[in-house]
Coordinates of C-alpha atoms in Angstrom, one line a residue:
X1 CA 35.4 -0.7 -13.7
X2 CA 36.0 -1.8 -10.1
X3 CA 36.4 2.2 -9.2
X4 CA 33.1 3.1 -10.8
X5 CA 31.4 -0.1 -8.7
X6 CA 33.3 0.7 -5.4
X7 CA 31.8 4.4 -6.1
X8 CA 28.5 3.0 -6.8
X9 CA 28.6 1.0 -3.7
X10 CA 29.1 4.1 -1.5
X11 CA 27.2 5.8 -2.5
X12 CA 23.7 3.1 -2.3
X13 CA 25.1 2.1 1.2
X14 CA 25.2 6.0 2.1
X15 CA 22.0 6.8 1.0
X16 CA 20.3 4.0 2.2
X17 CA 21.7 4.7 5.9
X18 CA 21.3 8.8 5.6
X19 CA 17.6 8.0 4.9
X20 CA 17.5 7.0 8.2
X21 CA 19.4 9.1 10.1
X22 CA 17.2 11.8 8.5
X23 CA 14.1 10.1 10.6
X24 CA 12.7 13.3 11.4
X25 CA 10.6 14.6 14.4
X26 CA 8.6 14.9 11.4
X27 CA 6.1 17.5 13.0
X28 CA 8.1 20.1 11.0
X29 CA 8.5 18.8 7.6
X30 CA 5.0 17.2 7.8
X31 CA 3.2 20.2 9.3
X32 CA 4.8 22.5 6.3
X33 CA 3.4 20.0 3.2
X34 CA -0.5 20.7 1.6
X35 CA -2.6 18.5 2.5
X36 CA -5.5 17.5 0.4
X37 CA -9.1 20.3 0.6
X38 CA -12.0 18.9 1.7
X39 CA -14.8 20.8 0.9
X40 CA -16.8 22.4 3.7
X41 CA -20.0 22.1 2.3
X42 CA -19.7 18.3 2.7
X43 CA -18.1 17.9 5.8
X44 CA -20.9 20.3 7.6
X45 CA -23.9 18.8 5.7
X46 CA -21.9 15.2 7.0
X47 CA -22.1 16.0 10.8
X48 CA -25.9 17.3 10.9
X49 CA -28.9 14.6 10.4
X50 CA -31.6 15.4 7.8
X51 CA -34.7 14.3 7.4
X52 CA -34.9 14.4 3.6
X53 CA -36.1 11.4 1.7
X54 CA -33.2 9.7 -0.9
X55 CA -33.7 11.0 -4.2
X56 CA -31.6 9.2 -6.5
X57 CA -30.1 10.7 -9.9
X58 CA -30.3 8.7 -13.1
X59 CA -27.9 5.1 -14.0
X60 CA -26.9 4.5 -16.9
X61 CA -25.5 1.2 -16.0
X62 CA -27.0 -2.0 -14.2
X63 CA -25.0 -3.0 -10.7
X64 CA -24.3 -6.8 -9.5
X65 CA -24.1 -4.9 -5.7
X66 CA -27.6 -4.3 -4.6
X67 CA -28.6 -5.5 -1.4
X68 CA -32.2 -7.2 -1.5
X69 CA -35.2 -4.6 -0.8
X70 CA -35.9 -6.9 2.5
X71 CA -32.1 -6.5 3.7
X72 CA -32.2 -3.4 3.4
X73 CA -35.3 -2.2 5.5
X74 CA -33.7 -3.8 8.6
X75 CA -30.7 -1.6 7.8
X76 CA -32.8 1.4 7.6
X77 CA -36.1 0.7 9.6
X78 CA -36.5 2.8 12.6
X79 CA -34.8 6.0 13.4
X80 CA -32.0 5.1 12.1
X81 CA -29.8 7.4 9.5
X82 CA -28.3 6.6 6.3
X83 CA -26.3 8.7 3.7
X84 CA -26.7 8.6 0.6
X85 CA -24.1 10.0 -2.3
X86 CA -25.4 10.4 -5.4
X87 CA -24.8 11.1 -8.9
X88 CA -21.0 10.3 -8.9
X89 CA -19.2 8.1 -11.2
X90 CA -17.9 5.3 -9.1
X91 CA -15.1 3.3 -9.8
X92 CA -15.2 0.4 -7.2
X93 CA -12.1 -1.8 -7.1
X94 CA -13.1 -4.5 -9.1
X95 CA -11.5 -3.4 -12.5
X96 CA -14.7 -2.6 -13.8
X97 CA -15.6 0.1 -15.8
X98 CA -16.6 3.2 -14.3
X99 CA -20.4 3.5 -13.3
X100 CA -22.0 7.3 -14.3
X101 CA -24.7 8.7 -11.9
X102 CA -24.2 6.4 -9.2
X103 CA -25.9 6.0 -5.6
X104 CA -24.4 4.7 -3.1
X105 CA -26.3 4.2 0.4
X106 CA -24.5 3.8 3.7
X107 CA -25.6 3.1 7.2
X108 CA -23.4 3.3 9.8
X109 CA -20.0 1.8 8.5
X110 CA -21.2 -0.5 5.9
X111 CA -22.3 -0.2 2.7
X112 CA -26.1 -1.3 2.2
X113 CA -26.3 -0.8 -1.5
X114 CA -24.8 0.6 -4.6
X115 CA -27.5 0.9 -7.4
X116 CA -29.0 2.8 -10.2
X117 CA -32.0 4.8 -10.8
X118 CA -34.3 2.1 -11.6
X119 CA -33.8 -0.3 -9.0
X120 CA -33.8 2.4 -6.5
X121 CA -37.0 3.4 -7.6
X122 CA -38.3 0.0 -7.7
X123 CA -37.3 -1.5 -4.7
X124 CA -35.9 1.3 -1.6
X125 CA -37.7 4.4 -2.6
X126 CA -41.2 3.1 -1.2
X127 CA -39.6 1.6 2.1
X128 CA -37.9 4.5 2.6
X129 CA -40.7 6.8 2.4
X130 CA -43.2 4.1 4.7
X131 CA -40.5 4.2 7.3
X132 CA -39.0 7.0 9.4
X133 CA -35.4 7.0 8.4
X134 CA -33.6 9.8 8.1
X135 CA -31.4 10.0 5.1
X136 CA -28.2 12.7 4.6
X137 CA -27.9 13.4 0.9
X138 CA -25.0 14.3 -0.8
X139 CA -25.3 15.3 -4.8
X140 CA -22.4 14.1 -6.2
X141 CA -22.6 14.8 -10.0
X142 CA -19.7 15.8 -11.6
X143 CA -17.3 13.8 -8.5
X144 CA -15.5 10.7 -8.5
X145 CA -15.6 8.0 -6.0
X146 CA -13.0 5.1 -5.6
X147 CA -12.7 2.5 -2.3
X148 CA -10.0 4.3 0.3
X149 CA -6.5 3.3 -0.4
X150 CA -3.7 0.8 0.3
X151 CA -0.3 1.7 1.5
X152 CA 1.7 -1.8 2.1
X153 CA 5.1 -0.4 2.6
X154 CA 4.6 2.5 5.6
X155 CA 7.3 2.2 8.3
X156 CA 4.7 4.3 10.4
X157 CA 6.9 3.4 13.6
X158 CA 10.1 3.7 12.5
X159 CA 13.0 1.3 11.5
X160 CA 16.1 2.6 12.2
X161 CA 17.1 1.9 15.7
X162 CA 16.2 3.6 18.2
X163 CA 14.1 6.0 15.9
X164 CA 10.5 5.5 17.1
X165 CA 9.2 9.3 17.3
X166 CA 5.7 9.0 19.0
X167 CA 4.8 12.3 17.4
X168 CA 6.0 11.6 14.1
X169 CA 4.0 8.4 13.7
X170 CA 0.6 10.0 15.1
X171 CA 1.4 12.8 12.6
X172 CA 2.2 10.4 9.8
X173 CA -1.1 8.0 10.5
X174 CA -3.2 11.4 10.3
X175 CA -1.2 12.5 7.4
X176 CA -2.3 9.2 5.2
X177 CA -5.7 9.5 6.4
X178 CA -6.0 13.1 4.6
X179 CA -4.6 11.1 1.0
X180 CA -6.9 8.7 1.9
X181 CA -5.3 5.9 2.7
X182 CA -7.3 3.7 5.1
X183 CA -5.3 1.2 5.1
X184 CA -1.7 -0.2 5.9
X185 CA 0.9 -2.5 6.2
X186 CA 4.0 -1.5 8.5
X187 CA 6.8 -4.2 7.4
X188 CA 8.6 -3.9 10.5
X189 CA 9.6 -1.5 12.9
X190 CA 10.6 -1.3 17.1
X191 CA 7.9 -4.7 18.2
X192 CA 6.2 -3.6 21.2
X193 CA 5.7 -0.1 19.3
X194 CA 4.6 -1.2 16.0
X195 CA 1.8 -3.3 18.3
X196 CA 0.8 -0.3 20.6
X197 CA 0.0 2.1 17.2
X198 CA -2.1 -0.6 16.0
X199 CA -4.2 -1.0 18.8
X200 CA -4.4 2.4 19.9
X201 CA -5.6 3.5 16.3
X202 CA -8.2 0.2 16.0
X203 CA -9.4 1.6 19.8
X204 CA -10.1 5.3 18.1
X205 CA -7.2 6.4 20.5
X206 CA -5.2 7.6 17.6
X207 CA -6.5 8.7 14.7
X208 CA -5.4 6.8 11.6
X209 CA -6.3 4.2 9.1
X210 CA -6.3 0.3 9.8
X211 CA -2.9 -0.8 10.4
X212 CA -1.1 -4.4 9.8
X213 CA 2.1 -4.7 11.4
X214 CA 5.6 -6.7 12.1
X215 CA 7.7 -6.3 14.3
X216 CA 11.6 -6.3 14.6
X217 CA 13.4 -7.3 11.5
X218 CA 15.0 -11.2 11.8
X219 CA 18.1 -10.9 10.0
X220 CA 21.6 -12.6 10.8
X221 CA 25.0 -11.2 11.8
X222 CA 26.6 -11.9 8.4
X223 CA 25.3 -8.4 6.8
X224 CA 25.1 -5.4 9.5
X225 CA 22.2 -3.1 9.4
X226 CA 21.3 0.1 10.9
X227 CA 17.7 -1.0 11.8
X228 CA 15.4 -2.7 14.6
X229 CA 16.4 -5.9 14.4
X230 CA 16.8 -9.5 16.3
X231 CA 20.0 -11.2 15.2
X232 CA 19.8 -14.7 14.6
X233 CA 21.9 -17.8 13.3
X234 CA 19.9 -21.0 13.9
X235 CA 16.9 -22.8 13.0
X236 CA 16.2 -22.8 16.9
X237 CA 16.8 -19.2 16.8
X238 CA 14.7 -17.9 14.6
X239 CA 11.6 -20.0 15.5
X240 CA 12.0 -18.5 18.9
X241 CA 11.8 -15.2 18.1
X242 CA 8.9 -15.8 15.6
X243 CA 7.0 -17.2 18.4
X244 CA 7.9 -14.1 20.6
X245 CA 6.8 -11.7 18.0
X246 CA 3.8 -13.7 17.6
X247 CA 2.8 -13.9 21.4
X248 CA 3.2 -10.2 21.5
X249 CA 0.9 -9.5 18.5
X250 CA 2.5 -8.7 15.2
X251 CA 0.4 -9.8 12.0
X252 CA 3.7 -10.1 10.1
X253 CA 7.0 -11.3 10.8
X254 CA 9.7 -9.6 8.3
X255 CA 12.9 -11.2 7.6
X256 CA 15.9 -9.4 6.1
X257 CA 18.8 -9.6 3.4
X258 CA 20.9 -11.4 6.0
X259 CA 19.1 -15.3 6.3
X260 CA 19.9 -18.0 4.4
X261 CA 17.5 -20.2 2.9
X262 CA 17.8 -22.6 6.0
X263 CA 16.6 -20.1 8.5
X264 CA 14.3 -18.6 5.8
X265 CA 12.6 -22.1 5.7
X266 CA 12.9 -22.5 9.4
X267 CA 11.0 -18.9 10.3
X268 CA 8.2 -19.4 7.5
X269 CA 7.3 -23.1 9.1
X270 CA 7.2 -21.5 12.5
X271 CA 4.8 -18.4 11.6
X272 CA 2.5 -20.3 9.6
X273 CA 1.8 -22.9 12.7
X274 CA 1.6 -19.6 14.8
X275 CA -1.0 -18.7 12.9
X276 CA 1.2 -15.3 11.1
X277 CA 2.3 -14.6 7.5
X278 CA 6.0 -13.8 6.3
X279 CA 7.1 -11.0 4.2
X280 CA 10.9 -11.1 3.0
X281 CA 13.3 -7.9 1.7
X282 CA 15.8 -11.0 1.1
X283 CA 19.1 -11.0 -0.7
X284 CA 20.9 -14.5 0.8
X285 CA 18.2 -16.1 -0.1
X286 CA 16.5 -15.4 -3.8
X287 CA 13.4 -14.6 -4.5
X288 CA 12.9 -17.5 -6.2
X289 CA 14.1 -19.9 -3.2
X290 CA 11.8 -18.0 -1.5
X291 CA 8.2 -18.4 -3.2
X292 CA 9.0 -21.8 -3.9
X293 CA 9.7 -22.6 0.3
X294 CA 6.3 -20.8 1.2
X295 CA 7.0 -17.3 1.7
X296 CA 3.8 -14.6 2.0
X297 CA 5.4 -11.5 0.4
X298 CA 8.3 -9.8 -1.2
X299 CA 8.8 -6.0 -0.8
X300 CA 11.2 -3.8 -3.4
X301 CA 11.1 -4.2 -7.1
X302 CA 15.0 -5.0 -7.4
X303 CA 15.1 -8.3 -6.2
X304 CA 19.2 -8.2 -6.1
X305 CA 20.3 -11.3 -5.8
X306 CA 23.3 -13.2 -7.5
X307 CA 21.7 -15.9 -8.5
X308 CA 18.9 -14.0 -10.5
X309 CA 21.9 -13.0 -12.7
X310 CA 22.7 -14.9 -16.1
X311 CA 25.2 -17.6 -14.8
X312 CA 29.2 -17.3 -15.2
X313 CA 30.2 -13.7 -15.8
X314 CA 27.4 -11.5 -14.9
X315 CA 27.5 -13.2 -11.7
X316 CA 31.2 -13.2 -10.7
X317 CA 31.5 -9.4 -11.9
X318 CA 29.1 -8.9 -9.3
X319 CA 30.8 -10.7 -6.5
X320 CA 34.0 -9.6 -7.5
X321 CA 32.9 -5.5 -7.7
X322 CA 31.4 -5.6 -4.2
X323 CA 28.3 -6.7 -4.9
X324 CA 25.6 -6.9 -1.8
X325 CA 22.3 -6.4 -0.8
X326 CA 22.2 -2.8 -1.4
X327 CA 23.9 -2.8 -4.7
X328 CA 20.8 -1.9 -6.8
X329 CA 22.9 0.1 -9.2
X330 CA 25.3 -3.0 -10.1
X331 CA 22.9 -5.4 -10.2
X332 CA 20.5 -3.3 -12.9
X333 CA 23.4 -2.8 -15.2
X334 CA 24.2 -6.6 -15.1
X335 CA 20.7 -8.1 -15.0
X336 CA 18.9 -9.9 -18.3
X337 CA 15.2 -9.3 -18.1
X338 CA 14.5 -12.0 -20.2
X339 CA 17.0 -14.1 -19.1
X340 CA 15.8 -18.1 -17.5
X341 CA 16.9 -16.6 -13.7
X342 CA 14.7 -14.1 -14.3
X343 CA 11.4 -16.0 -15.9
X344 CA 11.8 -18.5 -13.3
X345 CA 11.5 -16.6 -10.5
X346 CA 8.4 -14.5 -12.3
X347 CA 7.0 -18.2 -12.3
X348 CA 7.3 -19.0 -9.1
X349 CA 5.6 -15.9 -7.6
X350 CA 3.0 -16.7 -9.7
X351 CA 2.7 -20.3 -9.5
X352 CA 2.6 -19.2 -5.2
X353 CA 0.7 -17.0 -5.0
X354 CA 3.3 -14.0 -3.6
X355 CA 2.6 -10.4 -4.1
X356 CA 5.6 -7.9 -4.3
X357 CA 5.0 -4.5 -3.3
X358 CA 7.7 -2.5 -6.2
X359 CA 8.1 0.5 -4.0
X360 CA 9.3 2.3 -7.1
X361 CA 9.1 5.6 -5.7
X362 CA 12.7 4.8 -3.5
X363 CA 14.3 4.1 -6.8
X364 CA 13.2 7.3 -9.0
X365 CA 14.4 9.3 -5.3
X366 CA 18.1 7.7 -5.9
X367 CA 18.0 7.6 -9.7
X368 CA 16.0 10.7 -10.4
X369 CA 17.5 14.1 -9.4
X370 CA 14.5 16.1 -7.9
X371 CA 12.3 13.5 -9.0
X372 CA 12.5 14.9 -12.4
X373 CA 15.2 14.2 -15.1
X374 CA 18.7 12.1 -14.7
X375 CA 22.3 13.2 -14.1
X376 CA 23.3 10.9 -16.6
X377 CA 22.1 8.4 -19.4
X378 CA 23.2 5.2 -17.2
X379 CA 20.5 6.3 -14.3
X380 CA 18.2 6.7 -17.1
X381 CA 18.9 3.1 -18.2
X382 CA 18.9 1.8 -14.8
X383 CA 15.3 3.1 -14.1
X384 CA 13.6 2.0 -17.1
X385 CA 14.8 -1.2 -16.3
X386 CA 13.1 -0.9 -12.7
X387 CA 9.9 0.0 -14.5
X388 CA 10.5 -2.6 -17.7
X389 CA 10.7 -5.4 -14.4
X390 CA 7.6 -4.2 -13.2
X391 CA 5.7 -4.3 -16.2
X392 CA 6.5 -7.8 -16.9
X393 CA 5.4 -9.1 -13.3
X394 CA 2.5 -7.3 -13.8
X395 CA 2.0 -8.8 -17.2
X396 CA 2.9 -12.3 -15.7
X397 CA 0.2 -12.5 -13.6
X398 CA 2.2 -11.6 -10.3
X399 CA -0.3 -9.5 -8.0
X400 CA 1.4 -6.0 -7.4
X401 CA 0.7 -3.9 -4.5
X402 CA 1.4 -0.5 -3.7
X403 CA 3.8 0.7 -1.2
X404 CA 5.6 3.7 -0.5
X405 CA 8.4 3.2 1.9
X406 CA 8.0 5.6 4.2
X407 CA 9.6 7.8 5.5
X408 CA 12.7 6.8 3.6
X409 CA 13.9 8.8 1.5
X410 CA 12.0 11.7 2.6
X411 CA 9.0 10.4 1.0
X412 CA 6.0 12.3 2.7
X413 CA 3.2 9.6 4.5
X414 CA -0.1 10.0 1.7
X415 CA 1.5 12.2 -0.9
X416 CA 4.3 9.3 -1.9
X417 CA 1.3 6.4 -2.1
X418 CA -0.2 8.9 -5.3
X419 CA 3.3 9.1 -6.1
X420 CA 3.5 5.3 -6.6
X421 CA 0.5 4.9 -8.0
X422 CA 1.6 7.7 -10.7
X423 CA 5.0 5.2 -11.4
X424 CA 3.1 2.4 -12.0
X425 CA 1.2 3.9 -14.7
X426 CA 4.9 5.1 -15.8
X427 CA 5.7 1.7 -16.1
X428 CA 3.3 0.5 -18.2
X429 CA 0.0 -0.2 -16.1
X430 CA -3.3 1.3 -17.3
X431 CA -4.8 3.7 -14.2
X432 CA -8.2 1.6 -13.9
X433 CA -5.8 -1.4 -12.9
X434 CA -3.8 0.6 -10.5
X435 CA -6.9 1.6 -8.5
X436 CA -7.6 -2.1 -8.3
X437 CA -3.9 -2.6 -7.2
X438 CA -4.0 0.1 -4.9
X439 CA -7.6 -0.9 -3.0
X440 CA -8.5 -4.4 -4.0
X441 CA -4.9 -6.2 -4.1
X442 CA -4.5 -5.0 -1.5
X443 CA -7.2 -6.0 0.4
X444 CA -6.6 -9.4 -1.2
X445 CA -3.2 -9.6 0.4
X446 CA -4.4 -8.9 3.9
X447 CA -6.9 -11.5 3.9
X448 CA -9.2 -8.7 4.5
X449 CA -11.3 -8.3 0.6
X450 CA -14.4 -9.6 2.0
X451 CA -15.3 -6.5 4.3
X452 CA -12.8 -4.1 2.8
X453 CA -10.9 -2.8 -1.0
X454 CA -13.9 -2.5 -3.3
X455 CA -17.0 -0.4 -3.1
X456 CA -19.7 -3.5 -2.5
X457 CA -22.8 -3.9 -0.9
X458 CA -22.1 -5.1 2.7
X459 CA -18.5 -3.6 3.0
X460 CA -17.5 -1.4 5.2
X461 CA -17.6 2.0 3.8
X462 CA -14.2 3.3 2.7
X463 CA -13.6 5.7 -0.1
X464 CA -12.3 8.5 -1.2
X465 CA -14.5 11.8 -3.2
X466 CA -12.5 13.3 -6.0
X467 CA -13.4 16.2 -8.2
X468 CA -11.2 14.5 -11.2
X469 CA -11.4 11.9 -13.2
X470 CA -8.3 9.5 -12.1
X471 CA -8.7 6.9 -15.4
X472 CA -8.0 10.0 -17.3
X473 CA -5.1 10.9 -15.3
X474 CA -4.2 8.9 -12.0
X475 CA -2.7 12.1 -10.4
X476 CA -6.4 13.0 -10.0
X477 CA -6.3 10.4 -7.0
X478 CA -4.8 13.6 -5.3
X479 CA -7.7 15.9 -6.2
X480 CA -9.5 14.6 -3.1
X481 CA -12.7 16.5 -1.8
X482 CA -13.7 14.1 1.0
X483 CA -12.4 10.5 2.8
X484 CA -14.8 8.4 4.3
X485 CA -12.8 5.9 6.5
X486 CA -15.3 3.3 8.3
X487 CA -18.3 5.0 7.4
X488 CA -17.1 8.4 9.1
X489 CA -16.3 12.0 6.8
X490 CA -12.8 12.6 8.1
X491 CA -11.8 15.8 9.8
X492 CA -9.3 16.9 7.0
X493 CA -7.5 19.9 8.0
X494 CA -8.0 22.9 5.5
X495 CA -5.3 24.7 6.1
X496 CA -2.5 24.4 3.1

């Protein structure tokens, strides 16, 4: 047994540390994978005015988002343009149903209304026409339209050290533009670079979707890591590198497997009086420990952790056959689901508030050969426990968020964030509630769902155009026609 574990053990730490040295200049590999069509049609009716009047197509369905007839003729008085897409069936964010034959209206970057025939009728139609606006229409019957995705795990700068690539993070920010991904959170990477990608995207200096980032991993000297990191191993300690990171710019600080729950505690108290939340890929200290001292966010669906393990032998077989942070294998096999560890931490994510992002799509590329089938019934096991824990968060009422990892693993920026939202449906979750994990939850989790994640009057005008329906099948989130990121059609490149 100890053999078989020692193997195990390798092998996990091997993989995890080839997935970095495999940080590519990805201009290569990214150049070489299709990308998503946009249809020309739209993009060149997009980038020419018209001075057509809005003609909506029929709604089934009332709307609770329709901007008052008054608000809206100062969005649209003047000269000013608007766009208008119509006829599509609209699935906004909230978790409620789909709405047939929509019309959606846009000026500028924000959302003015989302309505149905009747009210259009009744209350824009006749101040559209006594104006001069200028209107771009877009007849969407037969499309889809859902708010512009989340990806909360994308190491867009790198995290290995001494791995930043400026050409594969420009490359891998247009990359999740073209999935339509519009928004994401970088949980850590090289500080000073993680902060210049940010701004230089929000500045239109790189093209890319909004970006939330940490910095250098805090971690301590007890567990050695291949990544960007600032060792630490007081209270003092880390509170002075939370303030640095801070100072510098991050919107995150990200502390590692290494801490304890001392300098756990200690970093938390410092980055919530600097004004900065806390996201933990923690092993020394549980997951449970951490909720309950204030943490923001947990990344990785495994939460391995010795504690979380049914007390007296499951836990000692673990020490005693090498068990550590990277041990995912060991820990599955010995883990209870339903054990007390396991309900008790569930509670206290809940009972505080803290979102995990699973990032399921690192454990089907160890567990799954090719993605596909297993090389032996064990793996098998192993993974539907990954997606059995899952489930029950989700059923728990913790908030779950999607993530891909990136680049680990070889997972491709955009293409691995459908990826994760197709596992999540694997484990359990209906497709109309990963779109509201994958947008709104999001959203939530940033701070950010009141000008961003759901398709709303008065929100900024993210979304993504599909030709498929995506409650029938969430792959169809990969069937995408158009992205509008901040109210702009972006320039998809055709060629794949």
């Amino acid at each position: 047994m100890f053999a078989q574990y020692f193997k195990l053990t390798v092998i996990s730490l091997f993989l995890v540390i080839l997935s970095y040295i495999l940080w590519i200049p990805a201009s290569n590999l990214l150049s070489s994978y299709p990308e998503p069509k946009i249809v020309s049609s739209i993009l060149d009716a997009w980038q020419r005015e018209s001075n057509n009047i809005i003609i909506a197509s029929s709604f089934s369905q009332n709307s609770s988002t329709i901007s008052s007839p008054s608000s809206l003729f100062q969005e649209v008085r003047g000269n000013d343009t608007v766009t208008v897409l119509e006829g599509p069936t609209l699935i906004d964010g909230t978790g409620d149903p789909p709405k047939q034959n929509a019309v959606i209206i846009i000026r500028g970057n924000k959302i003015v209304a989302v309505t149905n025939q009747t009210d259009y009728y009744d209350k824009y139609n006749s101040l559209l026409n006594n104006e001069t606006a200028r209107a771009n229409i877009f007849n969407l019957t037969g499309k889809y339209v859902i708010p512009g995705l989340f990806d909360m795990h994308a190491h867009v700068a790198g995290v290995r050290k001494n791995s930043y690539n400026q050409d594969f993070s420009e490359n891998a920010l247009k990359m999740l533009l073209d999935y339509g991904v519009t928004t994401i959170r970088s949980p850590a990477g090289p500080t000073n670079q993680s902060i210049a990608l940010k701004h230089n995207v929000s500045e239109g200096i790189i093209e890319g979707p909004e970006v939330f980032t940490a910095g250098r991993l805090l971690n301590s000297p007890q567990i050695v890591i291949p990544f960007v990191e600032k060792q630490i191993s007081t209270e003092e300690q880390a509170r002075e590198e939370v303030r640095l990171q801070a100072a510098a710019g991050v919107d995150y600080v990200k502390l590692y497997v290494g801490l304890p729950p001392n300098l756990v505690q200690a970093a938390i108290d410092e980055a919530h009086i600097q004004g900065i939340e806390v996201i933990g890929h923690l092993y020394m200290t549980s997951w449970t420990d951490a909720a309950n001292i204030g943490i923001d966010a947990l990344t990785h669906g495994v939460p391995v952790n010795p504690s979380l393990l049914p007390s007296g032998d499951k836990r000692e077989q673990f020490l005693e056959n090498g068990g550590g942070p990277f041990d995912h294998f060991l820990w599955l096999d010995l883990v209870d689901l339903n054990s007390t560890e396991i309900n008790e931490m569930i509670n206290a994510l809940v009972e505080n508030d803290v979102p995990v992002d699973p990032t399921l799509s690192i454990y089907e590329a160890i567990l799954r050969e090719n993605r596909q089938g297993f090389s032996n019934l064990q793996d098998q096991l192993r993974w539907a426990k990954v997606l059995e824990l899952t489930e029950i968060m989700y059923n728990k009422g913790v908030q779950i968020l999607s993530g891909s990892d990136i680049p680990n693993f070889g997972l491709i920026p955009g293409a691995s964030l459908h990826n994760e939202l197709e596992l999540l449906t694997e484990a359990g979750i209906k497709p109309l509630e990963v779109i509201e994990i994958a947008t709104n939850n999001g959203a939530e989790a940033l701070g950010i769902d009141n000008r961003v994640g759901t398709i709303q009057s008065e929100k900024q005008a993210d979304m993504i155009i599909l030709t498929l329906n995506p409650i029938e099948n969430i792959s169809n989130t990969k069937e995408i026609e158009a992205v509008i990121v901040d109210g702009r059609l972006t320039d998809i490149d055709t060629q794949g």
